[in-house]
Amino acid sequence: MALPTSTNPAHAHFESFLQAQLCQDVLSSFQGLCEALGVEAGRGLTQYHKIKAQLNYWSAKSLWAKLDKRAGQPVYQQGRACTSTKCLVVGAGPCGLRTAVELALLGAHVVLVEKRTKFSRHNVLHLWPFTIHDLRALGAKKFYGRFCTGTLDHISIRQLQLVLLKVALLLGVEIHWGVTFSGLQPPPKKGSGWRAQLQPSPPAQLANYEFDVLISAAGGKFVPEGFTVREMRGKLAIGITANFVNGRTVEETQVPEISGVARIYNQSFFQSLLKATGIDLENIVYYKDDTHYFVMTAKKQCLLRLGVLRQDYSETDRLLGSANVVPEALQHFARAAADFATHGKLGKLEFAQDAHGHPDVSAFDFTSMMRAESSARVQEKHGARLLLGLVGDCLVEPFWPLGTGVARGFLAAFDAAWMVKRWAEGAEPLEVLAERESLYQLLSQTSPENMHRNVAQYGLDPATRYPNLNLRAVTPNQVQDLYDVLAKEPVQKKSDKTDTGKLATGTQEALLRWCQEQTTGYPGVRVTDLSSSWADGLALCALVYRLCPGLLEPSELQGVGALEATSRALKVAEQELGITPVLSAQAVVAGSDPLGLIAYLSHFHSAFKDKPHSPGPVSQGSPGTSSAVLFLGKLQRTLQRTRAQENGENAGGKKPRLVVNASRGWMVPVPCVVSLHQVEAEIPSTEDPPVPEPSVPLTPPPQNQEVGAGDLCALCGERLYILERLCVDGCFFHRSCFHCHVCEATLWPGSYGQHPGDGHFYCLQHLPQPGHKDDNRDTGSESRELPTPGSDSLPSAPSMPPVPQEGTNPAPSPSRPARQLIRLSSPERRRLSSLNLTPDPEMEPPPKPPRSCATLARQALEGSFVGWGMPAQGPQGLPSSALVALKEEEGESPPSSEEEEEEQEDIALDEDMEQALLTFAKNSGTMDKYPTWRRTLMRRGKEEQMKRFCKAQAIQRRQNEIEVSLMELEAEGMKLELALRSPSISPEKQKALWLEQLLKLVEKKNGLVAEEAELMITVQELKLEDEQWQLDQELRGYMNREETLKTAADRQAEDRILKKLLDVVHQRDALICFQEERRLSELAFGVGAQG
């Protein structure tokens, strides 16, 4: 029934205010509302209470209830916590508006200035659970009925700003548009206060506004004077955003969103994209909001090849400047990528318009991200104190693939408002600053998983949000440099890095003493220096024997030459201790590289200096040891042998052809993981003749080989400095040279191979397979036309793997070595319990009667949760954790009023999944719960995919940062090495200092390499997890078919997929075993250290 139309003009203004979708419409309708009620706008909570009292309108009651509930929290003290505090907020972005709302709830007088006059950013923000609850509590559904109605929780920046703007206006925030903040105006004399320098000429009331709190939310390009900003650099990263018009047609609503696909674990998708369109991406995300929003990371060479960029420049500003970007080519690029990712189902993609009326597509650089060193400061002049705080991008620029920007921005807004409350309570300035910095230390570590689970309890008090909170993590003495008294000399800022007075771990004296202690007692060894004492190889064998008892026994080395003994020691140290060589055996024996030998020995020292003097092999959990480096090294060697054996079998038993070049080997790119015990078992002991390996020389190089060959890169032939040396199978490379021949991506252990035909190194995505021509490189260099959107030639995106055809994906060879039994931890056992990996007897020929629809539905529904954290079986075949989730969803209290009801989008499910869920609901008599179950099914799946994507992007970003850090270390190390090697007359004290600095750099490099290896193991986990999920989907597609309808090819394909799935489970088990072994060894070492 239609509601009666109100004749009260205030009611009409309020309805216009609720529905307004433009900034100017919001302001004009609110002004009309205030005039109709006779209320003066911008007067804080007094204004809110007057509006609420006079606007007795049914449509407003639910909104007043929500705002009253929020304002009634004890922390706000009924709006009297900050009544005497005057605040200026700069910037009307989401974080600035959210801060203004909190300050208004505290009772402060809040003035907000914004240089723009409209909200035009269509880009979409991912929301964490607490941000959703927070916005709902502020009435977001009242202002924007589509808030969080899809399968992914997000909102466009423009809509979020509109919601918060309306709340801020209702709570009495005074807002000025088209006003730019240009700086602070200190008080001219005692008794006056701080003012702002504003442009253009502001109203007199605003120009004379004196405040004692300034909150800057003006974005990353504007940070108030006095704050120090630190740059976090990575490799060149080019992002592309595109917004297309959302017509909200039935066809558009059926297209599923993409929570994130990353190359790091799903290379097949991007390989298909490259072959189909010539577009080379690192990742892609698709959100459906006011617009169809796509964001992706593109490779520079691809943009140059496709004509999006005119010329290549080293300066990022010039590279992505408007003069160097071809708009038409950029639009074509974004449209083709979006069309491929959505299977062409969005139809003709039309760009939305940006603030200037142009197509809303842009390329941006996120190579560097800025982070403020401190989050707050205090300035004082003539007795007037000013508290300055940062929120939003000027505090920390977010890394967009992680989807953390608005969530951490809101947390920073709450923390800043809490700081203002403490300031208003009269706490000492240094105490306020210390508390704020203690909270700031937590910000970058926050995630939905490590915060309090009960989001309903979140409030202004940090204790409601952060578990294990320590507000005294930073002491007042540590923040004295953040308190500036302008009338006095500024406090001398303390260095960020405190000097402990501790000498470097590799000073020659300390290193020599340690080596002497470790080699004492080994026959024929007497270490007196760090050069000639190591020439016979016995001292190095003694050091390795001390750390790896049982290997390189003295009896094994009788009659062995110096070069062979040194080669054995280098090999065992690398394979059993994870100590990568930085010089060749020839250089050790000849004594031609004493600096390299010192650097190599310092790696032993830094890794094992704290190892107690006790017999037995070194523990992988010992401090400094890089067990991940060790594991990846053993993995790579095992994969080489496995691939060589497979190629030998494919060649009819013939020995595979080897390439005799600088690399002396073939690195095998099978993405397989084996357990640490299995790796160790397959590596031959030095007591027996080693099994021939194509990648490891069987005998030491001949004596006449050029001494000092390790000083030259095996690929480019240029000189190698110590910190530049990357050792692969006994050969040395520049790290920058060791990259994929096609895409130039950096290669990491376990993720590359060398082609035996051309000798080049490739990443797994571009590695040409034996027996095939270079089909992976056909799109690498030549330019191609992008397909027209919706063209018939456009293939489907492989997000859901197609049903395999007969003759593809051959089953694993039955002659492969037997795997060890699966040993899973309890969480993994629960996660894998629903796989049903053993074939059901009913599936064996002759075919049994077809399974019932109910069985199909239960199995399909069960399979859909695999890999989504819901595998445990529940009643009627439904995962028990899924039932819990569904019940939680059902148990959510319904909207309290008619206007609060959600407008749920009609989200598309896979056809088989849709039918399975529908059948299950019918047979169980729960059709009334079907919509809730359906929505929960999609949400949970997308949430898990989002978590995997964010984890992958965090790893990739950290890998890029490590690579940049290593390049900086290499440049610094090269200067020091040149100074040490030059025949100068520098005093010995100066040379000792240079050596100490060089060894510090070596230690830093080793630490970064170890961290990089840890990341690669996590990458393996993500790859296997994604592969298992895709294989499971394929398998379910076959298992859900009627047996009588299956062909022989179908059954063969089903068996192949099942074997693949078993293989992936074995591989995941190997990683679990490795992690568990390392955890136990670290635990044992910790107990031993305490004892």
Short mmCIF file of C-alpha atoms in Angstrom, two decimals, residues 183-546:
data_model
loop_
_atom_site.label_atom_id
_atom_site.label_comp_id
_atom_site.label_asym_id
_atom_site.label_seq_id
_atom_site.Cartn_x
_atom_site.Cartn_y
_atom_site.Cartn_z
CA GLY A 183 49.63 26.02 6.03
CA LEU A 184 49.48 27.06 9.67
CA GLN A 185 49.48 30.57 11.05
CA PRO A 186 51.13 30.53 14.52
CA PRO A 187 49.68 32.75 17.25
CA PRO A 188 51.22 36.25 16.93
CA LYS A 189 51.14 36.96 20.65
CA LYS A 190 50.27 35.49 24.00
CA GLY A 191 46.57 34.91 24.42
CA SER A 192 45.88 34.26 20.75
CA GLY A 193 45.48 30.86 19.08
CA TRP A 194 46.47 28.89 15.99
CA ARG A 195 44.80 29.67 12.68
CA ALA A 196 44.91 28.24 9.17
CA GLN A 197 46.20 29.80 5.98
CA LEU A 198 43.39 29.21 3.49
CA GLN A 199 42.92 29.98 -0.21
CA PRO A 200 41.14 31.53 -1.95
CA SER A 201 39.92 34.25 0.41
CA PRO A 202 37.82 32.37 2.95
CA PRO A 203 34.85 33.85 4.86
CA ALA A 204 35.89 36.06 7.77
CA GLN A 205 34.44 33.63 10.28
CA LEU A 206 36.58 30.80 8.88
CA ALA A 207 39.69 32.94 8.47
CA ASN A 208 39.51 33.95 12.15
CA TYR A 209 38.73 30.45 13.41
CA GLU A 210 41.20 29.51 16.16
CA PHE A 211 41.63 25.83 16.89
CA ASP A 212 43.76 23.64 19.14
CA VAL A 213 43.58 20.39 17.11
CA LEU A 214 44.45 19.93 13.43
CA ILE A 215 43.71 16.60 11.70
CA SER A 216 45.17 16.28 8.22
CA ALA A 217 43.38 13.90 5.85
CA ALA A 218 44.37 15.69 2.66
CA GLY A 219 45.99 12.70 0.93
CA GLY A 220 49.51 11.44 0.39
CA LYS A 221 50.71 14.52 -1.47
CA PHE A 222 50.09 16.83 1.46
CA VAL A 223 51.71 16.23 4.84
CA PRO A 224 51.90 19.16 7.29
CA GLU A 225 55.27 20.71 7.96
CA GLY A 226 57.24 18.96 10.69
CA PHE A 227 56.30 15.40 9.80
CA THR A 228 58.91 13.08 8.31
CA VAL A 229 57.82 10.72 5.57
CA ARG A 230 59.56 7.46 4.69
CA GLU A 231 59.42 5.98 1.21
CA MET A 232 58.88 2.24 0.76
CA ARG A 233 60.11 1.32 -2.72
CA GLY A 234 59.41 -1.74 -4.80
CA LYS A 235 59.91 -2.65 -8.44
CA LEU A 236 58.10 -0.65 -11.08
CA ALA A 237 54.38 -1.33 -10.63
CA ILE A 238 51.82 0.14 -13.04
CA GLY A 239 48.17 -0.07 -12.06
CA ILE A 240 45.23 0.49 -14.38
CA THR A 241 41.71 1.32 -13.17
CA ALA A 242 38.65 1.34 -15.38
CA ASN A 243 35.02 2.12 -14.58
CA PHE A 244 32.30 1.04 -16.98
CA VAL A 245 28.66 2.03 -16.91
CA ASN A 246 26.52 -0.36 -14.87
CA GLY A 247 23.11 -0.55 -16.52
CA ARG A 248 21.93 -3.02 -13.85
CA THR A 249 20.42 -5.28 -16.50
CA VAL A 250 19.61 -8.91 -15.77
CA GLU A 251 22.59 -10.00 -17.86
CA GLU A 252 24.95 -7.74 -15.93
CA THR A 253 23.74 -8.97 -12.54
CA GLN A 254 24.46 -12.55 -13.63
CA VAL A 255 28.18 -11.87 -14.13
CA PRO A 256 30.10 -12.92 -10.99
CA GLU A 257 32.59 -10.55 -9.42
CA ILE A 258 36.28 -11.39 -9.27
CA SER A 259 37.69 -11.03 -5.79
CA GLY A 260 41.19 -11.22 -7.22
CA VAL A 261 43.30 -13.42 -9.49
CA ALA A 262 47.07 -13.26 -9.13
CA ARG A 263 49.77 -14.61 -11.40
CA ILE A 264 51.76 -15.76 -8.42
CA TYR A 265 49.46 -18.77 -7.94
CA ASN A 266 47.27 -18.94 -11.09
CA GLN A 267 49.60 -18.65 -14.05
CA SER A 268 47.27 -20.47 -16.45
CA PHE A 269 44.74 -17.62 -16.40
CA PHE A 270 47.33 -15.01 -17.36
CA GLN A 271 48.94 -17.27 -19.94
CA SER A 272 45.53 -17.64 -21.63
CA LEU A 273 44.99 -13.89 -21.43
CA LEU A 274 48.38 -13.27 -23.02
CA LYS A 275 47.78 -15.69 -25.87
CA ALA A 276 44.28 -14.40 -26.57
CA THR A 277 44.86 -10.65 -26.32
CA GLY A 278 48.58 -9.95 -26.01
CA ILE A 279 47.89 -8.42 -22.59
CA ASP A 280 50.36 -9.34 -19.85
CA LEU A 281 49.08 -8.71 -16.31
CA GLU A 282 50.15 -9.53 -12.78
CA ASN A 283 46.65 -9.50 -11.29
CA ILE A 284 43.09 -8.35 -11.88
CA VAL A 285 40.08 -7.53 -9.68
CA TYR A 286 36.46 -6.87 -10.67
CA TYR A 287 33.88 -5.28 -8.36
CA LYS A 288 30.28 -4.50 -9.28
CA ASP A 289 29.02 -1.33 -7.64
CA ASP A 290 27.72 1.94 -9.09
CA THR A 291 29.99 1.03 -11.97
CA HIS A 292 31.73 -2.09 -13.23
CA TYR A 293 35.09 -1.45 -11.61
CA PHE A 294 38.25 -3.18 -12.80
CA VAL A 295 41.74 -2.71 -11.43
CA MET A 296 44.80 -4.56 -12.66
CA THR A 297 48.59 -4.44 -12.61
CA ALA A 298 50.12 -4.32 -16.09
CA LYS A 299 53.68 -4.95 -17.25
CA LYS A 300 55.55 -2.07 -18.80
CA GLN A 301 56.83 -4.01 -21.81
CA CYS A 302 53.30 -5.08 -22.64
CA LEU A 303 52.05 -1.49 -22.50
CA LEU A 304 54.87 -0.39 -24.78
CA ARG A 305 54.29 -3.25 -27.21
CA LEU A 306 50.57 -2.54 -27.49
CA GLY A 307 51.08 1.19 -27.96
CA VAL A 308 49.57 2.30 -24.65
CA LEU A 309 52.86 4.03 -23.81
CA ARG A 310 54.63 5.94 -26.55
CA GLN A 311 58.19 5.74 -25.23
CA ASP A 312 60.10 4.05 -22.44
CA TYR A 313 61.45 6.38 -19.75
CA SER A 314 63.29 5.55 -16.57
CA GLU A 315 61.49 8.35 -14.71
CA THR A 316 58.05 7.14 -13.68
CA ASP A 317 56.52 10.61 -13.92
CA ARG A 318 57.52 10.87 -17.57
CA LEU A 319 56.62 7.25 -18.31
CA LEU A 320 53.01 7.63 -17.08
CA GLY A 321 52.63 11.32 -17.87
CA SER A 322 49.68 12.37 -19.97
CA ALA A 323 51.97 13.18 -22.90
CA ASN A 324 53.28 9.59 -23.00
CA VAL A 325 49.97 7.72 -22.58
CA VAL A 326 47.76 7.12 -25.62
CA PRO A 327 44.17 7.43 -24.29
CA GLU A 328 42.54 5.38 -27.07
CA ALA A 329 45.03 2.53 -26.66
CA LEU A 330 44.62 2.58 -22.87
CA GLN A 331 40.84 2.35 -23.25
CA HIS A 332 41.19 -0.52 -25.72
CA PHE A 333 43.60 -2.28 -23.35
CA ALA A 334 41.29 -1.98 -20.32
CA ARG A 335 38.19 -2.97 -22.28
CA ALA A 336 39.85 -6.10 -23.71
CA ALA A 337 41.16 -7.21 -20.30
CA ALA A 338 37.76 -6.67 -18.68
CA ASP A 339 35.96 -8.49 -21.49
CA PHE A 340 38.28 -11.49 -21.23
CA ALA A 341 38.02 -11.69 -17.44
CA THR A 342 34.21 -11.71 -17.53
CA HIS A 343 33.89 -14.12 -20.50
CA GLY A 344 32.49 -11.27 -22.60
CA LYS A 345 29.21 -11.43 -20.67
CA LEU A 346 29.02 -7.72 -19.83
CA GLY A 347 28.20 -6.92 -23.43
CA LYS A 348 29.34 -3.66 -24.91
CA LEU A 349 31.43 -1.96 -22.27
CA GLU A 350 30.91 1.78 -22.12
CA PHE A 351 33.20 3.85 -19.94
CA ALA A 352 31.75 5.90 -17.10
CA GLN A 353 32.70 9.59 -17.05
CA ASP A 354 35.21 11.06 -14.62
CA ALA A 355 35.08 14.51 -13.00
CA HIS A 356 36.27 16.13 -16.24
CA GLY A 357 33.78 14.31 -18.48
CA HIS A 358 36.42 11.96 -19.89
CA PRO A 359 36.33 8.14 -19.94
CA ASP A 360 37.10 6.96 -16.42
CA VAL A 361 40.24 4.91 -17.13
CA SER A 362 43.70 5.75 -15.88
CA ALA A 363 47.19 4.36 -15.37
CA PHE A 364 48.94 5.07 -12.10
CA ASP A 365 52.22 4.24 -10.42
CA PHE A 366 52.34 2.46 -7.07
CA THR A 367 56.03 1.61 -7.14
CA SER A 368 56.62 3.71 -4.05
CA MET A 369 54.37 4.07 -1.05
CA MET A 370 54.80 6.75 1.56
CA ARG A 371 54.49 6.25 5.29
CA ALA A 372 54.78 8.94 7.94
CA GLU A 373 57.43 8.26 10.59
CA SER A 374 55.07 9.54 13.28
CA SER A 375 51.31 9.94 13.43
CA ALA A 376 51.09 13.04 15.65
CA ARG A 377 53.02 16.08 16.85
CA VAL A 378 52.53 18.97 19.26
CA GLN A 379 53.56 22.52 18.52
CA GLU A 380 53.58 25.31 21.09
CA LYS A 381 54.08 29.04 20.75
CA HIS A 382 53.28 31.82 23.19
CA GLY A 383 51.74 29.23 25.47
CA ALA A 384 49.23 28.05 22.84
CA ARG A 385 49.50 24.33 22.15
CA LEU A 386 48.40 22.73 18.91
CA LEU A 387 47.88 18.97 18.52
CA LEU A 388 48.47 17.75 14.96
CA GLY A 389 47.39 14.31 13.75
CA LEU A 390 47.49 12.42 10.46
CA VAL A 391 44.88 10.04 9.07
CA GLY A 392 44.26 8.47 5.68
CA ASP A 393 46.79 8.44 2.86
CA CYS A 394 48.98 11.16 4.38
CA LEU A 395 49.58 8.78 7.30
CA VAL A 396 50.07 5.56 5.30
CA GLU A 397 49.52 5.13 1.58
CA PRO A 398 47.74 1.79 1.16
CA PHE A 399 48.82 -0.98 -1.18
CA TRP A 400 45.65 -1.32 -3.24
CA PRO A 401 45.71 -5.11 -3.93
CA LEU A 402 45.46 -5.80 -0.20
CA GLY A 403 42.15 -3.95 0.20
CA THR A 404 43.29 -2.46 3.51
CA GLY A 405 42.99 1.25 2.74
CA VAL A 406 39.57 2.15 4.15
CA ALA A 407 39.72 -0.36 7.02
CA ARG A 408 43.05 0.86 8.36
CA GLY A 409 41.99 4.40 7.54
CA PHE A 410 38.97 4.04 9.82
CA LEU A 411 41.16 2.52 12.56
CA ALA A 412 43.51 5.50 12.30
CA ALA A 413 40.49 7.83 12.47
CA PHE A 414 39.33 6.15 15.69
CA ASP A 415 42.85 6.30 17.14
CA ALA A 416 43.16 9.98 16.25
CA ALA A 417 39.80 10.77 17.88
CA TRP A 418 40.87 8.83 20.99
CA MET A 419 44.03 10.97 21.05
CA VAL A 420 41.90 14.13 20.95
CA LYS A 421 39.77 12.82 23.81
CA ARG A 422 42.89 12.19 25.92
CA TRP A 423 44.12 15.68 24.97
CA ALA A 424 40.83 17.21 26.09
CA GLU A 425 41.03 15.33 29.40
CA GLY A 426 44.21 17.25 30.22
CA ALA A 427 46.74 14.43 29.82
CA GLU A 428 50.35 15.53 29.43
CA PRO A 429 51.30 16.15 25.77
CA LEU A 430 54.12 13.62 25.81
CA GLU A 431 51.81 10.96 27.26
CA VAL A 432 49.24 11.65 24.57
CA LEU A 433 51.89 11.38 21.86
CA ALA A 434 53.37 8.19 23.34
CA GLU A 435 49.95 6.51 23.41
CA ARG A 436 49.23 7.56 19.83
CA GLU A 437 52.56 6.22 18.59
CA SER A 438 51.98 2.95 20.46
CA LEU A 439 48.73 2.55 18.52
CA TYR A 440 50.40 3.57 15.28
CA GLN A 441 52.84 0.68 15.62
CA LEU A 442 49.88 -1.72 15.49
CA LEU A 443 48.24 -0.22 12.41
CA SER A 444 50.31 -1.92 9.69
CA GLN A 445 49.90 -5.30 11.40
CA THR A 446 46.12 -5.26 11.61
CA SER A 447 43.95 -7.70 9.67
CA PRO A 448 40.47 -9.11 10.21
CA GLU A 449 42.09 -12.24 11.64
CA ASN A 450 44.21 -10.62 14.36
CA MET A 451 41.68 -8.13 15.70
CA HIS A 452 38.84 -8.75 18.15
CA ARG A 453 36.27 -11.06 16.59
CA ASN A 454 33.23 -9.34 18.04
CA VAL A 455 32.94 -6.36 15.71
CA ALA A 456 29.80 -5.21 17.49
CA GLN A 457 31.89 -4.15 20.49
CA TYR A 458 34.22 -1.93 18.44
CA GLY A 459 34.28 1.64 19.62
CA LEU A 460 36.53 4.61 20.16
CA ASP A 461 38.43 2.92 22.99
CA PRO A 462 41.39 1.03 21.44
CA ALA A 463 40.92 -1.83 23.89
CA THR A 464 37.66 -2.72 22.12
CA ARG A 465 39.51 -3.22 18.83
CA TYR A 466 43.05 -4.42 19.48
CA PRO A 467 43.79 -7.60 21.44
CA ASN A 468 46.93 -7.63 23.60
CA LEU A 469 47.01 -3.84 23.57
CA ASN A 470 49.99 -2.10 25.15
CA LEU A 471 49.56 1.67 25.26
CA ARG A 472 53.01 2.02 26.82
CA ALA A 473 54.93 0.34 24.02
CA VAL A 474 56.33 3.81 23.29
CA THR A 475 57.41 5.86 26.29
CA PRO A 476 57.16 9.65 26.69
CA ASN A 477 60.95 9.94 26.56
CA GLN A 478 60.94 8.42 23.06
CA VAL A 479 58.62 11.08 21.64
CA GLN A 480 60.27 14.22 22.98
CA ASP A 481 61.30 15.15 19.43
CA LEU A 482 57.59 15.26 18.49
CA TYR A 483 56.97 18.19 20.86
CA ASP A 484 58.09 21.46 19.28
CA VAL A 485 58.24 24.66 21.32
CA LEU A 486 58.71 27.21 18.58
CA ALA A 487 60.04 29.93 20.87
CA LYS A 488 62.97 27.73 21.84
CA GLU A 489 65.64 25.76 20.03
CA PRO A 490 64.15 22.59 18.56
CA VAL A 491 64.93 19.40 20.40
CA GLN A 492 67.73 17.44 18.75
CA LYS A 493 66.10 14.52 16.97
CA LYS A 494 67.45 11.18 17.99
CA SER A 495 68.68 8.76 15.40
CA ASP A 496 66.21 6.09 14.40
CA LYS A 497 68.92 3.48 14.67
CA THR A 498 70.53 3.27 18.05
CA ASP A 499 74.21 2.46 18.17
CA THR A 500 74.69 -0.49 20.43
CA GLY A 501 78.42 -0.19 20.27
CA LYS A 502 78.55 -3.79 19.15
CA LEU A 503 81.15 -4.69 16.56
CA ALA A 504 80.10 -6.34 13.32
CA THR A 505 79.86 -10.09 13.40
CA GLY A 506 82.52 -10.39 10.72
CA THR A 507 85.48 -8.38 12.01
CA GLN A 508 88.59 -10.30 11.11
CA GLU A 509 89.67 -10.92 14.69
CA ALA A 510 86.31 -12.22 15.88
CA LEU A 511 85.83 -14.27 12.74
CA LEU A 512 89.31 -15.80 12.98
CA ARG A 513 88.84 -16.76 16.65
CA TRP A 514 85.50 -18.40 15.89
CA CYS A 515 86.94 -20.36 12.95
CA GLN A 516 89.82 -21.57 15.13
CA GLU A 517 87.40 -22.78 17.79
CA GLN A 518 85.26 -24.63 15.25
CA THR A 519 88.14 -26.39 13.47
CA THR A 520 90.12 -27.39 16.55
CA GLY A 521 90.76 -31.14 16.72
CA TYR A 522 90.37 -31.91 13.03
CA PRO A 523 93.45 -33.80 11.79
CA GLY A 524 95.89 -31.75 9.75
CA VAL A 525 94.12 -28.43 10.30
CA ARG A 526 95.65 -25.37 11.93
CA VAL A 527 93.94 -22.08 11.11
CA THR A 528 96.18 -19.06 11.58
CA ASP A 529 94.63 -16.61 9.10
CA LEU A 530 91.72 -16.13 6.73
CA SER A 531 93.57 -16.84 3.49
CA SER A 532 96.42 -19.38 3.20
CA SER A 533 95.14 -21.64 6.00
CA TRP A 534 92.16 -22.57 3.79
CA ALA A 535 94.06 -23.32 0.57
CA ASP A 536 94.27 -27.11 1.10
CA GLY A 537 90.51 -27.41 1.62
CA LEU A 538 90.87 -29.26 4.92
CA ALA A 539 90.01 -26.26 7.09
CA LEU A 540 86.78 -25.74 5.19
CA CYS A 541 85.98 -29.45 5.49
CA ALA A 542 86.67 -29.23 9.22
CA LEU A 543 84.27 -26.31 9.60
CA VAL A 544 81.52 -28.12 7.70
CA TYR A 545 82.21 -31.34 9.65
CA ARG A 546 81.85 -29.44 12.93
#
